[in-house]
Coordinates of C-alpha atoms in Angstrom, one line a residue:
X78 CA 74.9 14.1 23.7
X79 CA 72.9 12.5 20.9
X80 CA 70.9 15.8 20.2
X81 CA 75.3 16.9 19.8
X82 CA 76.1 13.9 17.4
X83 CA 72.9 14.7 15.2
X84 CA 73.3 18.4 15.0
X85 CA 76.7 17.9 13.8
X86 CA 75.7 15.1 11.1
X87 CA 73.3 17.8 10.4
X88 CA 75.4 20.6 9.4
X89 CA 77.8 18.3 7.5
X90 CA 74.7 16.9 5.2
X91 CA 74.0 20.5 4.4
X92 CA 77.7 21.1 3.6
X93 CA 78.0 18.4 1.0
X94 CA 74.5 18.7 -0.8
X95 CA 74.1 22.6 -0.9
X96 CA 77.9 23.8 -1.6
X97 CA 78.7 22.3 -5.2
X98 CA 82.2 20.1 -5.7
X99 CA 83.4 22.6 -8.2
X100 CA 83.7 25.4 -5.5
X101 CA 85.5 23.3 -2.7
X102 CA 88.0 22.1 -5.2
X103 CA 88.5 25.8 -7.0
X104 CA 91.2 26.3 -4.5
X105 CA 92.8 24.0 -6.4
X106 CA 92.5 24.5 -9.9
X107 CA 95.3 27.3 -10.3
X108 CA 97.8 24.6 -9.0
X109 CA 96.7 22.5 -12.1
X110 CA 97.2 24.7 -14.8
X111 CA 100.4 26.6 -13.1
X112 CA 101.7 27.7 -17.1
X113 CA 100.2 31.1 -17.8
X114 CA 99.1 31.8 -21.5
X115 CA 102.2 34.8 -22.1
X116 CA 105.5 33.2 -22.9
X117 CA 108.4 33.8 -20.3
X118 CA 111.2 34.7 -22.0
X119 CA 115.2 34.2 -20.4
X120 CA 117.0 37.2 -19.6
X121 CA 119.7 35.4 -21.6
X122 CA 117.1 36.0 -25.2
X123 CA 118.4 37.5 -28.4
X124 CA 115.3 39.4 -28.2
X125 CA 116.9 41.1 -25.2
X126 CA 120.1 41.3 -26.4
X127 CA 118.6 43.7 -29.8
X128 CA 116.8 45.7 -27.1
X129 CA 119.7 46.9 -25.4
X130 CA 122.4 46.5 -28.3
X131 CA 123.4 49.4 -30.6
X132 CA 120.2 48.9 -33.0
X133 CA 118.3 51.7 -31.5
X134 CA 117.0 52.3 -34.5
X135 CA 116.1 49.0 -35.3
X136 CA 114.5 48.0 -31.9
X137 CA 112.0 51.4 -32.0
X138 CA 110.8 50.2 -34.9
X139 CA 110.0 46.6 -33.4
X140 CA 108.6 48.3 -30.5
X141 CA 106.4 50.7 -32.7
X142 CA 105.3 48.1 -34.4
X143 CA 103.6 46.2 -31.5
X144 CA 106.0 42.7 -32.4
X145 CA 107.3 41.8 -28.8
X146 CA 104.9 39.2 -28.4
X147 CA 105.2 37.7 -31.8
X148 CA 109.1 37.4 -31.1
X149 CA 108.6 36.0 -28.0
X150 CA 106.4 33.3 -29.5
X151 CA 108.9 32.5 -32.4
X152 CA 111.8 31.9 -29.8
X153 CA 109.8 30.2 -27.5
X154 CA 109.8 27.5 -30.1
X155 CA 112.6 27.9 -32.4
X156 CA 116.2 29.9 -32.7
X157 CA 116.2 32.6 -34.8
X158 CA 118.3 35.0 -37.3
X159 CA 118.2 38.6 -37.2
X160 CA 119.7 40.9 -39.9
X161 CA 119.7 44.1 -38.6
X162 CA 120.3 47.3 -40.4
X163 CA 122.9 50.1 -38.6
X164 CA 121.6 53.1 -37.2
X165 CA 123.1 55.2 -40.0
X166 CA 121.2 53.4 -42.5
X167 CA 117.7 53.7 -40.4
X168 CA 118.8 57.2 -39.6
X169 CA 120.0 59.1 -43.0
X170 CA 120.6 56.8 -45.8
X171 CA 116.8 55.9 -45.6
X172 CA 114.4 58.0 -47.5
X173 CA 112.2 60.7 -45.9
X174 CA 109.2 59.6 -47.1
X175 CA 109.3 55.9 -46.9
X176 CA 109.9 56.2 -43.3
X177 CA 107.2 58.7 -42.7
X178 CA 105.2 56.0 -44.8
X179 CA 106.2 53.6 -42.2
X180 CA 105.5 55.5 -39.1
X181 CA 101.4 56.4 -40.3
X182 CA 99.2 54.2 -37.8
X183 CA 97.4 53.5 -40.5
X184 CA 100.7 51.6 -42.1
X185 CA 101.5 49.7 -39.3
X186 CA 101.0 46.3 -41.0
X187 CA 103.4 47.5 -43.6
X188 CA 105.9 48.2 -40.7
X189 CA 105.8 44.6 -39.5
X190 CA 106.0 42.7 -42.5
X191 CA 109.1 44.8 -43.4
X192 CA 110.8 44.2 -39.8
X193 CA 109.4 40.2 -40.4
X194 CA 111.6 40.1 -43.5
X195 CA 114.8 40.4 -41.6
X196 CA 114.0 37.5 -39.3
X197 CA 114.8 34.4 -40.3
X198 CA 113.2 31.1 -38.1
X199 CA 116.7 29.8 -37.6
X200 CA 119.9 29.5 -36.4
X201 CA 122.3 30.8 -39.3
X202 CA 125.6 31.8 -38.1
X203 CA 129.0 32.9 -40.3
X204 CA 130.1 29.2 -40.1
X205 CA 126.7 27.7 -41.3
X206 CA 126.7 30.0 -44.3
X207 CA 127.4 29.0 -48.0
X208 CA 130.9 28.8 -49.1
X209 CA 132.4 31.0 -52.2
X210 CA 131.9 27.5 -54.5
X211 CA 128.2 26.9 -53.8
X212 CA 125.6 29.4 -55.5
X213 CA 122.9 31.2 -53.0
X214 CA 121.0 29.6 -50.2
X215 CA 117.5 30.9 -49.6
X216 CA 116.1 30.9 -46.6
X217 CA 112.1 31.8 -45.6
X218 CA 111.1 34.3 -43.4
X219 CA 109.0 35.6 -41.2
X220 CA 107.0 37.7 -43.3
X221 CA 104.2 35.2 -44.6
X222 CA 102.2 37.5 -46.7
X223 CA 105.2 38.3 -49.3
X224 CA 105.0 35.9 -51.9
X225 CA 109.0 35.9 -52.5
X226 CA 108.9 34.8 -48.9
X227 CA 113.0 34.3 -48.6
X228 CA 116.1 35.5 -47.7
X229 CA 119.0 34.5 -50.5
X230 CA 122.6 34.3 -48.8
X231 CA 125.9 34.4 -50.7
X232 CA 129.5 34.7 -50.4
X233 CA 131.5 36.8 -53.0
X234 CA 135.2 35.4 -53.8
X235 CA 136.5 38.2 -51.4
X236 CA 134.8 36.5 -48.5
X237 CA 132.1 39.3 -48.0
X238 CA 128.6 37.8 -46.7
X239 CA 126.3 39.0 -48.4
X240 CA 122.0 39.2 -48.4
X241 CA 119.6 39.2 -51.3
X242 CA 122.7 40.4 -53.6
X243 CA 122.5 43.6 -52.0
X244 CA 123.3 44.4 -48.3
X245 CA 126.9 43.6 -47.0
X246 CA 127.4 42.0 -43.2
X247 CA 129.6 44.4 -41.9
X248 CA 129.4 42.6 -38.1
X249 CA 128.6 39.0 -38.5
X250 CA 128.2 37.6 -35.5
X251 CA 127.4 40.8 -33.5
X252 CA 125.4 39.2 -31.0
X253 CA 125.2 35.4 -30.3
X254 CA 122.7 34.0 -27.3
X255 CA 121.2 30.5 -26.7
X256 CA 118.3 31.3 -29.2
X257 CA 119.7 33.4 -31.7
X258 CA 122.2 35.1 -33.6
X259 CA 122.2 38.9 -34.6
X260 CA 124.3 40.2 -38.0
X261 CA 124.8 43.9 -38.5
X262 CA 123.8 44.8 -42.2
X263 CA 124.9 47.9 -44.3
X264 CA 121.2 48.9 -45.1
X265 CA 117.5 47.8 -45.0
X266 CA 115.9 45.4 -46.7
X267 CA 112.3 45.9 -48.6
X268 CA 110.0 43.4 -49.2
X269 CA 108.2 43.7 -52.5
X270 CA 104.6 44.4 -51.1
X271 CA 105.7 46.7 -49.0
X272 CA 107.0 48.5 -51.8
X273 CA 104.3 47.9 -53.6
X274 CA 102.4 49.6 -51.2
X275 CA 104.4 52.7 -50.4
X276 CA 104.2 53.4 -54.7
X277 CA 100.6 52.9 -54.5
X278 CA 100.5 55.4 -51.5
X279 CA 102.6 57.7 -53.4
X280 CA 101.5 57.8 -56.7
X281 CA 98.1 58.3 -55.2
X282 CA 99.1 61.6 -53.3
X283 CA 100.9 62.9 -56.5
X284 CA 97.3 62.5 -58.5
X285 CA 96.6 66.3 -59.5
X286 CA 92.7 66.4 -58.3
X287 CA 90.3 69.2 -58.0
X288 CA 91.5 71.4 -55.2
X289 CA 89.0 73.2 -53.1
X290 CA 89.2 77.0 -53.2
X291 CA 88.8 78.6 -50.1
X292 CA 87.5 81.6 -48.5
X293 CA 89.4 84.5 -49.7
X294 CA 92.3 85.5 -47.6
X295 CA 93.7 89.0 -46.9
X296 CA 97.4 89.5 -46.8
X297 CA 98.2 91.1 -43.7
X298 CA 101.2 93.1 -45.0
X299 CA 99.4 95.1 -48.1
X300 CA 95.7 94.5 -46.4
X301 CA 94.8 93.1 -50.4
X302 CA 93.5 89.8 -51.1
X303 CA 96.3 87.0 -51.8
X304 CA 96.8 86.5 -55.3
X305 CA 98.8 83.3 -56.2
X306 CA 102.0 83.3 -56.8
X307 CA 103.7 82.6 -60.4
X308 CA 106.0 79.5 -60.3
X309 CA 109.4 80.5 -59.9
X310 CA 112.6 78.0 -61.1
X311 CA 114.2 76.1 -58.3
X312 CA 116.8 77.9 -57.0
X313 CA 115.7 81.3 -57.6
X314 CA 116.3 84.4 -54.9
X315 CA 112.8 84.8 -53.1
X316 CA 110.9 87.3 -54.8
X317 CA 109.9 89.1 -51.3
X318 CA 113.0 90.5 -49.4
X319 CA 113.1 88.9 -45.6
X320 CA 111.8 91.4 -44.0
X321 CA 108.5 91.4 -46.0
X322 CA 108.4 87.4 -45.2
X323 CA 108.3 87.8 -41.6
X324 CA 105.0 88.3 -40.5
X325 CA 103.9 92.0 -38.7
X326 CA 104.1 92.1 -34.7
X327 CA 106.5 91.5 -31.8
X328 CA 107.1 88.0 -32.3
X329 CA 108.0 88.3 -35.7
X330 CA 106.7 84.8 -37.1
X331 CA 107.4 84.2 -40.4
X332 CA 104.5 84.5 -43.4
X333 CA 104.4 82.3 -46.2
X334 CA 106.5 83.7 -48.7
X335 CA 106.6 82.5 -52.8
X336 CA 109.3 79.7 -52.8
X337 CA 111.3 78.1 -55.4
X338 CA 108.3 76.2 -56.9
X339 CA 106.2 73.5 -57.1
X340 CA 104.7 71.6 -53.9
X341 CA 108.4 70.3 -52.9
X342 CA 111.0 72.9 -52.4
X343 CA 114.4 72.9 -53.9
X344 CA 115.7 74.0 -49.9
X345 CA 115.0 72.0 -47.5
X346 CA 115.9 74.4 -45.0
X347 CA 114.4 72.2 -41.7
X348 CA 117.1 69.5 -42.4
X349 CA 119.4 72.5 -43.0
X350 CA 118.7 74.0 -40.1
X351 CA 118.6 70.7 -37.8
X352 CA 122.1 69.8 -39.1
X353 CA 123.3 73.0 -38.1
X354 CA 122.1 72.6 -34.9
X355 CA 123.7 68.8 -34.4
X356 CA 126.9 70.4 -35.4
X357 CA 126.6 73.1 -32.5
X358 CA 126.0 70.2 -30.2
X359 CA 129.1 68.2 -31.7
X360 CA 131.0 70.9 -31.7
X361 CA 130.7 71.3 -28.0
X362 CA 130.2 74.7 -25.9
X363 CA 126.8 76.2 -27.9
X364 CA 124.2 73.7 -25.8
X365 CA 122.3 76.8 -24.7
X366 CA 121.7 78.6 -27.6
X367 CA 120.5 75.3 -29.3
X368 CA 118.3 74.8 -26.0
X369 CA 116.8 78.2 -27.1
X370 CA 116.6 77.2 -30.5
X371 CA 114.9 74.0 -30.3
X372 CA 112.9 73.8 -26.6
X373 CA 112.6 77.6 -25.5
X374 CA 111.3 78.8 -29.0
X375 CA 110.0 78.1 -32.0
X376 CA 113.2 80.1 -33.6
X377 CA 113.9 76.8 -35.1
X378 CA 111.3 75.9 -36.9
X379 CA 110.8 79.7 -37.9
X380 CA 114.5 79.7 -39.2
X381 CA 113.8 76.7 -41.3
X382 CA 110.8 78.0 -43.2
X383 CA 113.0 80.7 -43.9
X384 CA 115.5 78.5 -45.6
X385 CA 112.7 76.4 -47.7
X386 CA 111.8 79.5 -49.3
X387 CA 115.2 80.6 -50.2
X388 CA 116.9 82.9 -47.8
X389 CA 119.9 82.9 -46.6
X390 CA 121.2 83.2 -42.7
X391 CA 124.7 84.5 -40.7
X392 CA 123.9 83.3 -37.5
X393 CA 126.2 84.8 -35.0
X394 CA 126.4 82.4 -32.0
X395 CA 127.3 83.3 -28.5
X396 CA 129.1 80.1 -26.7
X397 CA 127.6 79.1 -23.4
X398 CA 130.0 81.0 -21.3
X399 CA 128.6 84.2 -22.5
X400 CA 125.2 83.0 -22.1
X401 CA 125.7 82.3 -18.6
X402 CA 126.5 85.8 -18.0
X403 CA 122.9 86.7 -18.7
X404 CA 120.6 88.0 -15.9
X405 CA 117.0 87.2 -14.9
X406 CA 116.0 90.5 -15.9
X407 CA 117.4 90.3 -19.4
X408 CA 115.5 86.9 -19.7
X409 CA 112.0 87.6 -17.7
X410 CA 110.3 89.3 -20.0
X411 CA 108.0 88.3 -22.6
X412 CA 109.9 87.3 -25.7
X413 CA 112.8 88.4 -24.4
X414 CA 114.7 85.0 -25.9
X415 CA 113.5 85.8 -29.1
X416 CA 114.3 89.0 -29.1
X417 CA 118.1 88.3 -28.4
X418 CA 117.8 85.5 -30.8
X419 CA 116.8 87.9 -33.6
X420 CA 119.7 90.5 -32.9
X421 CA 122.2 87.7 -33.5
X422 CA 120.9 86.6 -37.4
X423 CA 122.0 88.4 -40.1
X424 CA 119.7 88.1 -43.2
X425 CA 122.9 87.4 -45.7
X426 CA 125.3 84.7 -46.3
X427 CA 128.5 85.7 -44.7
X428 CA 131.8 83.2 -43.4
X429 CA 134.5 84.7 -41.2
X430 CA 137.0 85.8 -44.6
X431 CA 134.1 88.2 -46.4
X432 CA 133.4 89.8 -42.5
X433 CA 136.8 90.4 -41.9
X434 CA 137.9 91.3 -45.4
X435 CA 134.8 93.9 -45.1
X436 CA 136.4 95.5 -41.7
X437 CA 139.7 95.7 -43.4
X438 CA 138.5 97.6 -46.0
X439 CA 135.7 100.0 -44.8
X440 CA 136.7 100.2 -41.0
X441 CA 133.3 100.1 -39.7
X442 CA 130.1 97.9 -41.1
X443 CA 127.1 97.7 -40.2
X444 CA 124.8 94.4 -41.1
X445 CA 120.8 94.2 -41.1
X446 CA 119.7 92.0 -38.3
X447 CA 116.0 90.8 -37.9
X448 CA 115.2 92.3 -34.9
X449 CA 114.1 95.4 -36.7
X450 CA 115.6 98.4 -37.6
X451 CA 118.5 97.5 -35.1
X452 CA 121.8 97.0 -37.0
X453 CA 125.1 95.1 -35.7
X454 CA 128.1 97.1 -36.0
X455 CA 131.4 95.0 -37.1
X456 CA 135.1 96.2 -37.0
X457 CA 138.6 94.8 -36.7
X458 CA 139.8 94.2 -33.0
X459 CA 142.9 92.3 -32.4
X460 CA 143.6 90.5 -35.7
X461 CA 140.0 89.5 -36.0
X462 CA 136.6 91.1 -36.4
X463 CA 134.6 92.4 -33.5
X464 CA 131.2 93.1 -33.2
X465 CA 128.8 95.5 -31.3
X466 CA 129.2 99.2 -29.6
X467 CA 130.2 100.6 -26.1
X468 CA 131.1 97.9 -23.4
X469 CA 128.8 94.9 -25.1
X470 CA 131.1 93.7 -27.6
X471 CA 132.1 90.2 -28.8
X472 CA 134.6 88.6 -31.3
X473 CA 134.4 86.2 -33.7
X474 CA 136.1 83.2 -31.9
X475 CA 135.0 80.4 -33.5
X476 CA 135.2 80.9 -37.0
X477 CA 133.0 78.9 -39.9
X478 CA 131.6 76.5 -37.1
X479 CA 129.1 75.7 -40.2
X480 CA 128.7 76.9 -43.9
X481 CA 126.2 75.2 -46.3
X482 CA 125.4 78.2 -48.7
X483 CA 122.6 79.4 -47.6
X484 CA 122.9 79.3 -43.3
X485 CA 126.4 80.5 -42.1
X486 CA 127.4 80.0 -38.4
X487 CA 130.0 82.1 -36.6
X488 CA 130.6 81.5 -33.0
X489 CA 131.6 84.6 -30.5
X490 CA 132.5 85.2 -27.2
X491 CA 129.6 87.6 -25.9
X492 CA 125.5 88.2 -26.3
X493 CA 125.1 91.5 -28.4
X494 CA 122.3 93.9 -27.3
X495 CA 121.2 97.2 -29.4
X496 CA 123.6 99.7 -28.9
X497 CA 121.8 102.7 -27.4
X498 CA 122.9 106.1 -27.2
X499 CA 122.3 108.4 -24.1
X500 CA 122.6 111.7 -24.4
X501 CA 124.0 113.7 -20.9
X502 CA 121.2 115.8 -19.8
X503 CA 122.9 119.7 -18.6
X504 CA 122.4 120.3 -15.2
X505 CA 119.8 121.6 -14.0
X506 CA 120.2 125.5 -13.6
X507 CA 117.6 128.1 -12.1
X508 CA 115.5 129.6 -15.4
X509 CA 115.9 132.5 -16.3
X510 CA 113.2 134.9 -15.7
X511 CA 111.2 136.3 -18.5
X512 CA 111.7 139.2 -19.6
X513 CA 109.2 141.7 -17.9
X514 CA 107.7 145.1 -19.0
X515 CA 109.5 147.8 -18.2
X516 CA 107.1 150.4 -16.2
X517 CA 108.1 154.2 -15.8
X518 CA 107.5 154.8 -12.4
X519 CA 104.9 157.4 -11.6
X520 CA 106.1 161.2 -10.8
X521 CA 105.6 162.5 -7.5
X522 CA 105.5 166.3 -6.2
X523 CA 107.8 167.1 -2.8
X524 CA 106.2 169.0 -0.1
X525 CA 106.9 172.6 -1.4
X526 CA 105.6 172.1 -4.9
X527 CA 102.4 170.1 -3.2
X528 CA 101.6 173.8 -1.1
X529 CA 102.3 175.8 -4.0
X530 CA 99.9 173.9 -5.9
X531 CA 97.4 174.1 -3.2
X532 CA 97.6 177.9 -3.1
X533 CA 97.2 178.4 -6.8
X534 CA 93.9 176.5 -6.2
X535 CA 92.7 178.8 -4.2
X536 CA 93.0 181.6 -6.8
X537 CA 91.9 179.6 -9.7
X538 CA 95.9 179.3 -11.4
X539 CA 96.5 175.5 -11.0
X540 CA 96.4 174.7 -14.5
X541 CA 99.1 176.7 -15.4
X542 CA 101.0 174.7 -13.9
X543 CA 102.1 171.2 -15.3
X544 CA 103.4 169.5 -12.3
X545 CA 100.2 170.5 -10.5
X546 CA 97.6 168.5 -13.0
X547 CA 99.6 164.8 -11.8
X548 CA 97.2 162.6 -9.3
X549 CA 98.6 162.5 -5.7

């Protein structure tokens, strides 16, 4: 019993002297310090609210430019302001290249300090801002590294809120949560170093240096070494008709071609073509052909490099009912998109009065395509103008669906294919024998004149005898 009481006294001494405090207790430690180091932010948050508003633009900026967490942190201890631009000004009242400035990785502190700028670290609503009487109220940022670190609010004699003098609030109010407030403004606002910045960047890249010369390259079409092109005047026709701009083989890829000069051309044929495309899709009933367009092929693209260097398009655009009519077979083989793609675009400007004004006048025309040397025939057909030969045939029935001067789109009601013409073999008949040489048939002597023969033999008086010299 006391060997019992010792052994245990024993194991409990060893306990306590070899096994250190800090261990038993660390069971208890996470119960101490229960607040985690990220910032929990309420469902309820203006930050959420901007997420899932109608600022798309605006919040996949914020998310590109990694400021979640910085957010979070400013409304964990304050309210907060946000004036945030519309999609339409993020979207196409925005320039090109200042937003391709803002998207480089390597830009991605320029990003945030222009997205900081609309923040303000308070709560400003319509009620709390100045009246017409009072002159502008500036208010700082959350942009740090500007030096004119603040936001001036007015309010013209019309009522209109205004920000920095420029940008209108078209939705004050848009959004209101416990810690914040969201206005809608009429455009973006720029700090000045990010400005600063994006002219530095750019008049950097427009800095004529010395250009490296490459290796020599060989023009595929003449087999000749390139020579450079001389500038041409913006605007000019190409100097290379299409056909000569599309590059040899069966995908028909186009070639660089001279354009209108200088680095920057005077078309801008992939906006061209992409607005064309957005009106197919607003226009409702072409989403396949602009599925082929954008995600199938590269026709697109190809279509819009076209443009740049200054041709023109008639693209003849079957709706999707007459797409759905297409087989697997017509589709399964290689390039067989393409292909049909390539009957259907007419290298010339044309709208729906010159086509039918044409059929009126000559009966029958045909126009180029690119899917070389097929041709599209076009003629009158109930009142409007009809296109193709032999059972494929379509109309024009939606007219001018898009005209820019230089891409022309003309919906129809069918998918052309290449009218081909088969000749009706004769039926087979039994070939005449050739002609074969005529043969005189060999004289023969009758049984008297074969004895009488015999007997002048005998004497010697055969060859007197004609009929008796001729072989048996």
């Amino acid at each position: 019993m006391d060997f019992q009481i010792y052994g245990a006294l024993g194991i409990l001494f060893f306990i306590f002297y070899l096994i250190p405090p800090a261990s038993i207790n660390a069971t208890e430690i996470p119960q101490q310090h229960t607040k985690s180091s990220s910032t929990q932010i309420n469902s309820n948050s203006v930050l959420v609210a901007l997420l899932d508003s109608h600022y798309t633009e605006l919040s996949e900026l914020v998310e590109k430019a990694l400021l979640l967490q910085t957010l979070e942190e400013a409304v964990s201890r304050h309210n907060i302001t946000i004036f945030a631009p519309s999609n339409e000004a993020l979207e196409r009242h925005l320039d090109p290249e200042f937003k391709r400035f803002l998207l480089e990785p390597g830009n991605l502190k320029s990003l945030q300090n222009l997205l900081l700028f609309h923040i303000i670290p308070s709560r400003i609503g319509s009620k709390e801002w100045p009246e017409e009487d009072l002159a502008s109220v500036a208010y700082e940022t959350l942009c740090v590294e500007e030096a004119e670190n603040h936001l001036p609010l007015t309010r013209q004699n019309s009522g209109e809120k205004i920000v920095v003098g420029l940008a209108k609030v078209i939705r004050p109010d848009d959004v209101i949560r416990p810690d914040g407030v969201i206005h809608g403004i009429e455009r973006l606002l720029v700090p000045r170093l990010v400005q600063e910045e994006f002219n530095r960047r750019r008049s950097l890249s427009s800095i004529s240096a010395v250009l490296p010369e490459g290796a020599p390259v060989v023009d595929p079409r003449t087999n000749r070494l390139k020579k450079p092109a001389t500038p041409a005047p913006a605007g000019a026709p190409p100097a290379l008709p299409v056909y000569d701009a599309m590059a040899p083989g069966p995908s028909l890829a186009p070639a660089p071609a001279p354009g209108p000069g200088g680095p920057r051309h005077h078309f801008d044929g992939e906006n061209q073509v992409k607005d064309f495309i957005q009106t197919l899709l607003h226009y409702g009933g072409y989403n396949e052909l602009a599925d082929i367009l954008v995600n199938l092929t590269s026709l697109a693209t190809e279509m819009g490099k076209l443009v740049s260097e200054g041709y023109v398009l008639t693209v003849l655009a079957p709706n999707d009912e007459a797409m759905a009519k297409l087989t697997t077979d017509q589709l399964s083989d290689p390039g067989a998109p393409e292909q049909i793609i390539y009957y259907h675009l007419i290298p010339e400007y044309q709208t729906e009065e010159s086509m039918y004004n044409s059929v009126r006048r000559f009966g029958k025309v045909q126009y180029d395509t690119l899917r070389l040397p097929h041709k599209v025939v076009a003629e009158e057909g109930d009142g409007s103008v009809k296109f193709g030969q032999g059972e494929e045939t379509a109309y024009l029935f939606d007219p001018d669906i898009y005209t820019d001067g230089r891409i022309s789109v003309q919906g129809i009601d069918g998918v052309l294919f290449p009218f081909e013409q088969t000749v009706e073999k004769p039926a087979s008949k039994v070939a005449p024998a050739p002609p074969t040489k005529k043969i005189a048939a060999e004289q023969k002597r009758g049984k008297l004149l074969e004895v009488s023969c015999r007997i002048a033999g005998a004497f010697g008086q055969d060859f007197q005898f004609k009929s008796c010299n001729l072989d048996l």
